[in-house]
mmCIF file of C-alpha atoms in Angstrom:
data_model
loop_
_atom_site.group_PDB
_atom_site.id
_atom_site.type_symbol
_atom_site.label_atom_id
_atom_site.label_comp_id
_atom_site.label_asym_id
_atom_site.label_seq_id
_atom_site.Cartn_x
_atom_site.Cartn_y
_atom_site.Cartn_z
ATOM 1 C CA ASP A 1 102.785 83.209 -84.118
ATOM 2 C CA GLU A 2 99.711 82.220 -82.085
ATOM 3 C CA LEU A 3 100.233 78.417 -83.417
ATOM 4 C CA ASP A 4 104.259 79.222 -83.060
ATOM 5 C CA ILE A 5 103.659 79.513 -79.344
ATOM 6 C CA VAL A 6 101.111 76.752 -78.525
ATOM 7 C CA LEU A 7 103.618 74.318 -80.653
ATOM 8 C CA GLU A 8 106.721 75.673 -78.410
ATOM 9 C CA ARG A 9 105.185 74.706 -75.071
ATOM 10 C CA LEU A 10 103.682 71.823 -75.868
ATOM 11 C CA GLY A 11 107.394 70.500 -77.291
ATOM 12 C CA LYS A 12 108.696 71.315 -73.668
ATOM 13 C CA GLN A 13 106.120 68.982 -71.732
ATOM 14 C CA THR A 14 107.009 66.990 -68.501
ATOM 15 C CA TYR A 15 105.322 63.819 -69.997
ATOM 16 C CA PRO A 16 107.111 63.749 -73.694
ATOM 17 C CA HIS A 17 105.809 60.649 -75.287
ATOM 18 C CA PHE A 18 102.758 61.653 -77.111
ATOM 19 C CA GLU A 19 102.137 63.564 -80.970
ATOM 20 C CA ILE A 20 100.746 66.502 -81.971
ATOM 21 C CA VAL A 21 98.759 66.747 -84.751
ATOM 22 C CA ILE A 22 97.445 69.963 -86.423
ATOM 23 C CA SER A 23 94.631 69.592 -88.613
ATOM 24 C CA ASP A 24 94.994 72.242 -91.404
ATOM 25 C CA SER A 25 92.104 73.327 -93.809
ATOM 26 C CA LYS A 26 93.681 75.192 -96.429
ATOM 27 C CA SER A 27 95.094 77.699 -95.340
ATOM 28 C CA LYS A 28 97.586 80.253 -97.020
ATOM 29 C CA ASP A 29 100.023 81.144 -94.069
ATOM 30 C CA HIS A 30 102.684 79.327 -92.784
ATOM 31 C CA THR A 31 101.445 76.543 -90.491
ATOM 32 C CA LYS A 32 102.979 74.112 -92.501
ATOM 33 C CA ALA A 33 106.345 75.682 -91.896
ATOM 34 C CA VAL A 34 105.909 76.377 -88.050
ATOM 35 C CA CYS A 35 104.863 71.950 -87.859
ATOM 36 C CA GLU A 36 107.650 71.206 -89.386
ATOM 37 C CA LYS A 37 109.532 73.817 -87.096
ATOM 38 C CA TYR A 38 108.909 71.899 -84.047
ATOM 39 C CA GLY A 39 108.232 68.113 -85.088
ATOM 40 C CA ALA A 40 104.172 68.143 -85.553
ATOM 41 C CA THR A 41 102.321 65.692 -87.906
ATOM 42 C CA TRP A 42 100.233 68.145 -90.593
ATOM 43 C CA ILE A 43 97.854 66.771 -91.895
ATOM 44 C CA GLU A 44 96.291 68.652 -95.020
ATOM 45 C CA ASP A 45 92.635 69.047 -94.674
ATOM 46 C CA PRO A 46 89.364 69.642 -96.567
ATOM 47 C CA SER A 47 86.903 70.438 -94.244
ATOM 48 C CA ARG A 48 84.895 73.298 -93.865
ATOM 49 C CA ASN A 49 84.474 73.618 -89.906
ATOM 50 C CA ARG A 50 86.177 72.199 -86.474
ATOM 51 C CA ALA A 51 84.225 69.538 -86.021
ATOM 52 C CA ASP A 52 85.174 67.676 -89.382
ATOM 53 C CA ALA A 53 88.676 69.180 -89.193
ATOM 54 C CA CYS A 54 88.750 67.178 -86.467
ATOM 55 C CA ASN A 55 87.026 63.995 -87.569
ATOM 56 C CA PHE A 56 89.378 63.945 -90.426
ATOM 57 C CA ALA A 57 92.366 63.798 -88.381
ATOM 58 C CA LEU A 58 91.008 61.251 -85.756
ATOM 59 C CA ASN A 59 90.165 59.339 -88.517
ATOM 60 C CA GLN A 60 93.737 58.684 -89.159
ATOM 61 C CA MET A 61 95.534 58.701 -85.884
ATOM 62 C CA ASP A 62 96.457 55.198 -83.288
ATOM 63 C CA HIS A 63 96.206 56.503 -79.842
ATOM 64 C CA ASP A 64 94.767 55.456 -76.896
ATOM 65 C CA LEU A 65 94.216 59.363 -75.848
ATOM 66 C CA VAL A 66 93.352 62.526 -77.560
ATOM 67 C CA LEU A 67 93.827 65.715 -75.656
ATOM 68 C CA PHE A 68 92.078 68.937 -77.456
ATOM 69 C CA THR A 69 93.146 72.324 -76.815
ATOM 70 C CA ASP A 70 93.353 75.324 -79.121
ATOM 71 C CA ASP A 71 95.787 77.884 -81.210
ATOM 72 C CA ASP A 72 95.371 80.891 -79.154
ATOM 73 C CA THR A 73 96.698 79.483 -76.100
ATOM 74 C CA VAL A 74 99.382 79.078 -73.679
ATOM 75 C CA PRO A 75 100.304 75.414 -72.486
ATOM 76 C CA PRO A 76 101.584 75.141 -69.005
ATOM 77 C CA LEU A 77 104.426 72.716 -69.139
ATOM 78 C CA ASP A 78 103.328 70.114 -67.043
ATOM 79 C CA TRP A 79 99.224 70.241 -69.070
ATOM 80 C CA VAL A 80 99.731 66.769 -70.300
ATOM 81 C CA GLU A 81 100.812 65.164 -67.715
ATOM 82 C CA LYS A 82 98.153 66.291 -65.730
ATOM 83 C CA LEU A 83 95.874 65.234 -67.882
ATOM 84 C CA ILE A 84 96.448 62.106 -68.597
ATOM 85 C CA ARG A 85 97.348 61.060 -65.163
ATOM 86 C CA TRP A 86 93.242 60.419 -64.523
ATOM 87 C CA PHE A 87 93.143 57.732 -66.923
ATOM 88 C CA ASP A 88 94.422 55.049 -64.761
ATOM 89 C CA ASP A 89 91.026 55.094 -63.199
ATOM 90 C CA PRO A 90 88.759 53.132 -66.144
ATOM 91 C CA GLU A 91 85.642 54.594 -64.916
ATOM 92 C CA VAL A 92 87.396 58.228 -66.286
ATOM 93 C CA GLY A 93 85.844 58.930 -69.750
ATOM 94 C CA ALA A 94 87.161 62.200 -70.337
ATOM 95 C CA VAL A 95 88.651 64.794 -68.612
ATOM 96 C CA GLY A 96 89.353 68.368 -68.768
ATOM 97 C CA GLY A 97 89.927 71.704 -66.574
ATOM 98 C CA PRO A 98 89.354 75.367 -66.543
ATOM 99 C CA ASN A 99 90.613 77.950 -68.434
ATOM 100 C CA PHE A 100 91.402 81.825 -67.600
ATOM 101 C CA ALA A 101 92.968 84.910 -69.363
ATOM 102 C CA PRO A 102 96.834 84.517 -69.215
ATOM 103 C CA ASP A 103 98.623 86.845 -67.466
ATOM 104 C CA ASP A 104 99.596 88.870 -70.590
ATOM 105 C CA ASP A 105 96.258 89.584 -72.318
ATOM 106 C CA PRO A 106 95.468 93.466 -72.370
ATOM 107 C CA PHE A 107 93.008 94.870 -69.840
ATOM 108 C CA GLY A 108 90.065 94.467 -71.713
ATOM 109 C CA ALA A 109 90.402 91.325 -72.259
ATOM 110 C CA LYS A 110 91.431 90.385 -68.287
ATOM 111 C CA CYS A 111 87.747 92.239 -68.085
ATOM 112 C CA ALA A 112 86.211 90.025 -70.597
ATOM 113 C CA ASP A 113 87.540 87.308 -68.287
ATOM 114 C CA VAL A 114 86.398 88.402 -65.453
ATOM 115 C CA ALA A 115 82.535 88.947 -66.535
ATOM 116 C CA PHE A 116 82.740 84.883 -68.161
ATOM 117 C CA CYS A 117 83.557 83.942 -64.678
ATOM 118 C CA THR A 118 80.990 86.093 -62.575
ATOM 119 C CA LYS A 119 79.247 83.987 -59.931
ATOM 120 C CA PHE A 120 75.370 84.731 -61.074
ATOM 121 C CA MET A 121 75.329 86.478 -64.443
ATOM 122 C CA THR A 122 77.313 84.085 -66.772
ATOM 123 C CA ALA A 123 76.733 81.318 -64.624
ATOM 124 C CA GLY A 124 76.281 79.001 -67.696
ATOM 125 C CA THR A 125 79.530 79.351 -68.796
ATOM 126 C CA ARG A 126 81.914 76.528 -68.187
ATOM 127 C CA TYR A 127 85.512 78.174 -68.429
ATOM 128 C CA GLY A 128 86.093 79.672 -65.119
ATOM 129 C CA ALA A 129 84.343 76.446 -63.585
ATOM 130 C CA GLN A 130 86.382 75.194 -60.203
ATOM 131 C CA PRO A 131 84.178 73.088 -58.399
ATOM 132 C CA LYS A 132 85.917 71.764 -54.995
ATOM 133 C CA GLY A 133 87.641 68.244 -55.144
ATOM 134 C CA GLU A 134 90.611 66.824 -57.027
ATOM 135 C CA LEU A 135 88.215 65.411 -59.802
ATOM 136 C CA VAL A 136 84.678 66.125 -59.860
ATOM 137 C CA PRO A 137 82.082 64.718 -62.588
ATOM 138 C CA ILE A 138 80.774 67.431 -64.669
ATOM 139 C CA THR A 139 78.502 66.918 -68.038
ATOM 140 C CA HIS A 140 80.784 69.573 -70.409
ATOM 141 C CA ASN A 141 84.356 70.771 -70.686
ATOM 142 C CA PRO A 142 85.681 73.038 -73.333
ATOM 143 C CA GLY A 143 87.706 71.859 -76.107
ATOM 144 C CA VAL A 144 90.154 74.194 -74.877
ATOM 145 C CA ASN A 145 91.140 72.426 -72.414
ATOM 146 C CA CYS A 146 90.328 68.488 -72.394
ATOM 147 C CA ALA A 147 90.915 64.504 -72.876
ATOM 148 C CA HIS A 148 89.217 61.789 -74.166
ATOM 149 C CA ARG A 149 89.642 57.922 -74.372
ATOM 150 C CA MET A 150 90.244 57.616 -78.642
ATOM 151 C CA ALA A 151 87.446 53.995 -77.815
ATOM 152 C CA ASN A 152 84.916 55.956 -76.734
ATOM 153 C CA LEU A 153 85.185 58.977 -80.049
ATOM 154 C CA ARG A 154 85.227 56.391 -82.167
ATOM 155 C CA GLU A 155 82.303 54.533 -79.995
ATOM 156 C CA VAL A 156 80.247 58.103 -80.850
ATOM 157 C CA GLY A 157 81.670 58.538 -84.485
ATOM 158 C CA PHE A 158 84.286 61.444 -83.253
ATOM 159 C CA PHE A 159 82.117 64.867 -83.168
ATOM 160 C CA GLU A 160 78.827 65.233 -85.144
ATOM 161 C CA GLU A 161 79.242 66.234 -88.482
ATOM 162 C CA GLY A 162 79.164 69.430 -89.937
ATOM 163 C CA CYS A 163 78.819 71.172 -86.912
ATOM 164 C CA ILE A 164 79.227 74.530 -87.185
ATOM 165 C CA GLY A 165 79.965 75.338 -83.589
ATOM 166 C CA ALA A 166 79.262 74.313 -79.883
ATOM 167 C CA GLU A 167 80.204 70.671 -81.578
ATOM 168 C CA ASP A 168 82.527 69.753 -78.168
ATOM 169 C CA VAL A 169 79.273 70.322 -76.342
ATOM 170 C CA VAL A 170 77.799 68.161 -78.334
ATOM 171 C CA LEU A 171 80.616 65.405 -78.119
ATOM 172 C CA ASP A 172 80.102 65.348 -74.978
ATOM 173 C CA ALA A 173 76.568 64.643 -75.180
ATOM 174 C CA LYS A 174 77.258 62.017 -77.153
ATOM 175 C CA ILE A 175 79.986 60.784 -74.854
ATOM 176 C CA GLN A 176 77.505 60.485 -72.249
ATOM 177 C CA ARG A 177 74.843 58.865 -74.158
ATOM 178 C CA ALA A 178 76.805 55.671 -74.906
ATOM 179 C CA GLY A 179 77.065 56.059 -70.950
ATOM 180 C CA HIS A 180 80.753 57.126 -70.182
ATOM 181 C CA LYS A 181 81.520 59.694 -67.635
ATOM 182 C CA LEU A 182 83.055 62.854 -67.790
ATOM 183 C CA PHE A 183 85.313 64.906 -65.368
ATOM 184 C CA ILE A 184 87.042 67.982 -64.188
ATOM 185 C CA ASP A 185 90.275 68.471 -62.444
ATOM 186 C CA PRO A 186 89.983 72.112 -61.221
ATOM 187 C CA SER A 187 93.766 72.449 -60.751
ATOM 188 C CA ASN A 188 94.692 71.895 -64.471
ATOM 189 C CA VAL A 189 94.457 75.496 -65.408
ATOM 190 C CA MET A 190 94.652 76.665 -69.270
ATOM 191 C CA PRO A 191 95.566 80.171 -70.167
ATOM 192 C CA HIS A 192 93.091 80.907 -73.199
ATOM 193 C CA ARG A 193 92.809 84.412 -74.584
ATOM 194 C CA ARG A 194 90.163 85.989 -74.478
ATOM 195 C CA ARG A 195 88.079 88.371 -76.854
ATOM 196 C CA ARG A 196 88.992 91.778 -77.066
ATOM 197 C CA PRO A 197 86.488 94.432 -76.419
ATOM 198 C CA PHE A 198 84.164 95.439 -78.043
ATOM 199 C CA LYS A 199 83.582 93.713 -82.004
ATOM 200 C CA PRO A 200 85.294 90.439 -80.915
ATOM 201 C CA TYR A 201 84.130 90.305 -77.891
ATOM 202 C CA MET A 202 80.802 90.688 -78.721
ATOM 203 C CA LYS A 203 80.763 88.893 -82.206
ATOM 204 C CA GLN A 204 81.987 85.586 -80.510
ATOM 205 C CA MET A 205 79.426 86.034 -78.300
ATOM 206 C CA ARG A 206 76.833 86.499 -80.517
ATOM 207 C CA ASN A 207 77.989 83.543 -82.277
ATOM 208 C CA TYR A 208 78.203 81.557 -78.886
ATOM 209 C CA GLY A 209 74.395 82.399 -78.827
ATOM 210 C CA TYR A 210 73.646 81.411 -82.615
ATOM 211 C CA THR A 211 75.485 78.098 -82.347
ATOM 212 C CA ARG A 212 74.333 76.399 -78.966
ATOM 213 C CA MET A 213 70.583 77.237 -79.721
ATOM 214 C CA VAL A 214 70.946 75.202 -83.144
ATOM 215 C CA ALA A 215 72.799 72.877 -81.188
ATOM 216 C CA ASN A 216 69.599 72.797 -79.079
ATOM 217 C CA LYS A 217 67.520 72.070 -81.123
ATOM 218 C CA ARG A 218 69.490 68.587 -82.469
ATOM 219 C CA TRP A 219 70.351 68.041 -79.132
ATOM 220 C CA PRO A 220 67.684 68.550 -77.020
ATOM 221 C CA GLU A 221 69.692 67.090 -73.743
ATOM 222 C CA ILE A 222 72.284 69.940 -73.947
ATOM 223 C CA ALA A 223 69.444 72.658 -73.180
ATOM 224 C CA THR A 224 69.209 74.879 -70.058
ATOM 225 C CA TRP A 225 66.472 77.210 -69.534
ATOM 226 C CA SER A 226 68.911 80.412 -69.204
ATOM 227 C CA HIS A 227 70.128 79.360 -73.140
ATOM 228 C CA THR A 228 66.090 80.724 -74.088
ATOM 229 C CA ALA A 229 65.365 82.973 -71.545
ATOM 230 C CA ILE A 230 69.082 85.377 -72.485
ATOM 231 C CA GLY A 231 67.050 84.983 -76.160
ATOM 232 C CA PHE A 232 64.531 87.278 -74.382
ATOM 233 C CA PHE A 233 67.136 89.510 -73.090
ATOM 234 C CA PRO A 234 67.432 92.130 -75.960
ATOM 235 C CA PRO A 235 63.605 93.189 -76.211
ATOM 236 C CA ILE A 236 63.276 93.379 -72.824
ATOM 237 C CA VAL A 237 66.118 95.326 -72.405
ATOM 238 C CA VAL A 238 64.667 98.180 -75.453
ATOM 239 C CA ILE A 239 61.288 97.712 -73.453
ATOM 240 C CA ALA A 240 62.871 99.100 -70.619
ATOM 241 C CA LEU A 241 64.541 101.878 -72.045
ATOM 242 C CA ALA A 242 61.320 103.047 -73.800
ATOM 243 C CA ALA A 243 59.252 102.825 -70.791
ATOM 244 C CA MET A 244 62.250 105.238 -68.368
ATOM 245 C CA LEU A 245 61.830 107.363 -71.813
ATOM 246 C CA TYR A 246 57.918 107.947 -71.985
ATOM 247 C CA GLY A 247 58.529 107.629 -67.988
ATOM 248 C CA GLY A 248 61.007 110.813 -67.407
ATOM 249 C CA LEU A 249 58.753 112.630 -70.414
ATOM 250 C CA SER A 250 55.836 112.208 -68.806
ATOM 251 C CA GLY A 251 57.037 113.520 -65.174
ATOM 252 C CA GLY A 252 57.930 110.178 -63.604
ATOM 253 C CA ALA A 253 61.196 111.920 -62.904
ATOM 254 C CA GLU A 254 60.532 114.299 -60.474
ATOM 255 C CA ALA A 255 63.140 115.392 -58.213
ATOM 256 C CA ASP A 256 60.766 114.732 -55.113
ATOM 257 C CA LEU A 257 59.354 111.342 -56.338
ATOM 258 C CA TRP A 258 63.800 109.908 -55.967
ATOM 259 C CA PHE A 259 64.513 107.499 -53.337
ATOM 260 C CA SER A 260 61.175 107.621 -51.705
ATOM 261 C CA LEU A 261 57.984 105.282 -51.819
ATOM 262 C CA SER A 262 55.607 107.722 -50.981
ATOM 263 C CA GLY A 263 53.660 109.833 -53.370
ATOM 264 C CA GLU A 264 51.078 108.531 -55.675
ATOM 265 C CA TRP A 265 52.644 105.730 -58.232
ATOM 266 C CA ASP A 266 50.709 106.897 -61.676
ATOM 267 C CA LEU A 267 52.167 105.447 -64.713
ATOM 268 C CA ALA A 268 55.134 107.583 -66.015
ATOM 269 C CA ARG A 269 56.372 107.227 -62.079
ATOM 270 C CA VAL A 270 56.099 103.326 -62.575
ATOM 271 C CA ALA A 271 57.177 103.269 -66.211
ATOM 272 C CA PHE A 272 60.362 105.381 -65.153
ATOM 273 C CA HIS A 273 61.287 104.239 -61.525
ATOM 274 C CA ILE A 274 60.820 100.415 -61.290
ATOM 275 C CA PRO A 275 62.731 99.800 -64.520
ATOM 276 C CA LEU A 276 65.504 101.981 -63.436
ATOM 277 C CA GLY A 277 65.595 99.522 -59.734
ATOM 278 C CA LEU A 278 66.066 96.702 -62.005
ATOM 279 C CA VAL A 279 68.951 98.683 -63.974
ATOM 280 C CA SER A 280 70.593 99.259 -60.188
ATOM 281 C CA PHE A 281 69.837 95.579 -59.135
ATOM 282 C CA TYR A 282 71.421 94.144 -62.302
ATOM 283 C CA ILE A 283 74.914 96.003 -61.654
ATOM 284 C CA GLY A 284 74.730 95.888 -58.397
ATOM 285 C CA LEU A 285 74.731 91.698 -58.851
ATOM 286 C CA SER A 286 77.033 91.665 -62.000
ATOM 287 C CA TRP A 287 79.857 93.391 -59.116
ATOM 288 C CA LEU A 288 79.490 91.212 -56.420
ATOM 289 C CA GLY A 289 79.162 88.152 -59.056
ATOM 290 C CA ALA A 290 82.239 89.482 -60.157
ATOM 291 C CA ALA A 291 83.510 90.113 -56.852
ATOM 292 C CA ILE A 292 83.417 86.847 -55.885
ATOM 293 C CA GLY A 293 83.867 84.698 -59.321
ATOM 294 C CA THR A 294 86.855 82.569 -60.488
ATOM 295 C CA SER A 295 88.613 84.931 -62.631
ATOM 296 C CA PRO A 296 92.482 85.707 -61.501
ATOM 297 C CA HIS A 297 92.274 88.825 -62.989
ATOM 298 C CA ARG A 298 89.541 90.512 -60.432
ATOM 299 C CA SER A 299 90.775 93.701 -59.615
ATOM 300 C CA LEU A 300 89.352 96.779 -58.583
ATOM 301 C CA GLY A 301 89.218 97.936 -62.507
ATOM 302 C CA THR A 302 87.787 94.669 -64.027
ATOM 303 C CA VAL A 303 85.202 93.990 -61.284
ATOM 304 C CA PHE A 304 84.007 97.632 -61.780
ATOM 305 C CA LEU A 305 83.547 96.911 -65.769
ATOM 306 C CA ALA A 306 82.656 94.032 -65.009
ATOM 307 C CA PRO A 307 78.388 94.914 -65.570
ATOM 308 C CA LEU A 308 79.345 96.767 -68.679
ATOM 309 C CA PHE A 309 81.037 93.675 -70.120
ATOM 310 C CA VAL A 310 78.371 91.116 -68.514
ATOM 311 C CA PHE A 311 75.707 93.694 -70.662
ATOM 312 C CA LEU A 312 77.470 93.081 -73.840
ATOM 313 C CA ALA A 313 77.759 88.986 -73.431
ATOM 314 C CA GLN A 314 74.371 89.041 -72.657
ATOM 315 C CA TRP A 315 73.328 91.175 -75.165
ATOM 316 C CA ALA A 316 75.251 90.017 -78.009
ATOM 317 C CA TYR A 317 74.093 86.090 -77.119
ATOM 318 C CA GLY A 318 70.354 86.930 -77.541
ATOM 319 C CA GLN A 319 71.127 88.311 -80.135
ATOM 320 C CA GLY A 320 72.454 85.304 -81.665
ATOM 321 C CA VAL A 321 69.497 82.985 -79.806
ATOM 322 C CA ILE A 322 67.478 85.432 -82.077
ATOM 323 C CA LYS A 323 69.006 84.862 -85.249
ATOM 324 C CA ALA A 324 68.418 80.851 -84.447
ATOM 325 C CA TRP A 325 65.317 80.885 -83.384
ATOM 326 C CA ARG A 326 64.659 82.474 -87.122
ATOM 327 C CA GLU A 327 66.924 79.662 -88.793
ATOM 328 C CA VAL A 328 65.697 77.039 -86.813
ATOM 329 C CA ARG A 329 62.149 77.942 -88.345
ATOM 330 C CA ARG A 330 63.263 77.924 -91.873
ATOM 331 C CA THR A 331 65.225 74.815 -91.681
ATOM 332 C CA GLY A 332 64.428 72.881 -89.070
ATOM 333 C CA GLY A 333 67.014 70.510 -87.536
ATOM 334 C CA ARG A 334 69.629 70.974 -90.389
ATOM 335 C CA ALA A 335 70.081 74.732 -88.569
ATOM 336 C CA GLY A 336 74.020 74.763 -87.697
ATOM 337 C CA GLU A 337 75.497 72.746 -90.595
ATOM 338 C CA GLY A 338 78.184 73.954 -93.276
ATOM 339 C CA ALA A 339 81.283 76.024 -93.042
ATOM 340 C CA GLN A 340 82.424 77.488 -89.197
ATOM 341 C CA ILE A 341 81.268 80.048 -87.650
ATOM 342 C CA ASP A 342 83.302 81.462 -85.952
ATOM 343 C CA ASP A 343 85.057 85.609 -84.651
ATOM 344 C CA ARG A 344 87.937 85.178 -85.767
ATOM 345 C CA ILE A 345 90.194 84.855 -89.604
ATOM 346 C CA ARG A 346 91.149 81.037 -89.321
ATOM 347 C CA THR A 347 93.768 80.137 -91.269
ATOM 348 C CA ALA A 348 93.953 76.890 -89.734
#
């Protein structure tokens, strides 16, 4: 049903001269019939992951430009026109844009969108990136909303073979390594459905952490300090909760010790109040970051719940990072190859 929406919107674009290609990896639903309904090119694909599926289709295509999006988007009717206009400039190697939850997403998904787009706590995500300017240099555009020159894709060998996730990040790194430039058009927004709380949302974040870290092992230039730091978040949370429990049971939470710096700061008081102060700072920073973030779905309710959604995202992402560390130790640079890692049951 989501694919039906995407193809219907793509069929009504203001720029009509393009081909829609679906690389179908052994689906068991009516994908082929939906493609035929909208005149899309259906390619039967033997792959086990998105990177190989894209490569299988790209090797059969002959176009100057290639645009990418997902099956859970609501493409604006001028999406194609707004992306391809920038390629008149030969300096432009690729162009992308931000993506936010569509207006008809449920409240929980909008809370996730606000958490993705906070100013501080999830600043590493590119989903809600909206820098000032018409066309701004950038190091990565999410694959849900981007366009590339086919010549550049061929030059770098398309997507990294066997990549089970973060394939768009790795592709952008390869393109920049080849000397080509990436840009973002902040005005070309793609509505992209967010995962609902709580299990789908956390599973997506866990997979993000895992796939990004195994990709970082093979492509060190895409790594940032925050990808490693977030792996320490779950154990820090456990230690902080244990310290507060110890401090509370040992007298550190007595009523006369609250909202005061006077008195003796023994181990029990430190163990309870220092973590509590850090938790309060975390909540406040999450609220502030959400309030001044880029999500169009900021409201009293979504901003109020931002600390919860930010915490769940960082906890799950950190779990994924820890899982990746273990696998990298076992398998080295071959980690992150094989069947697609995803939070959804993919039929296409």
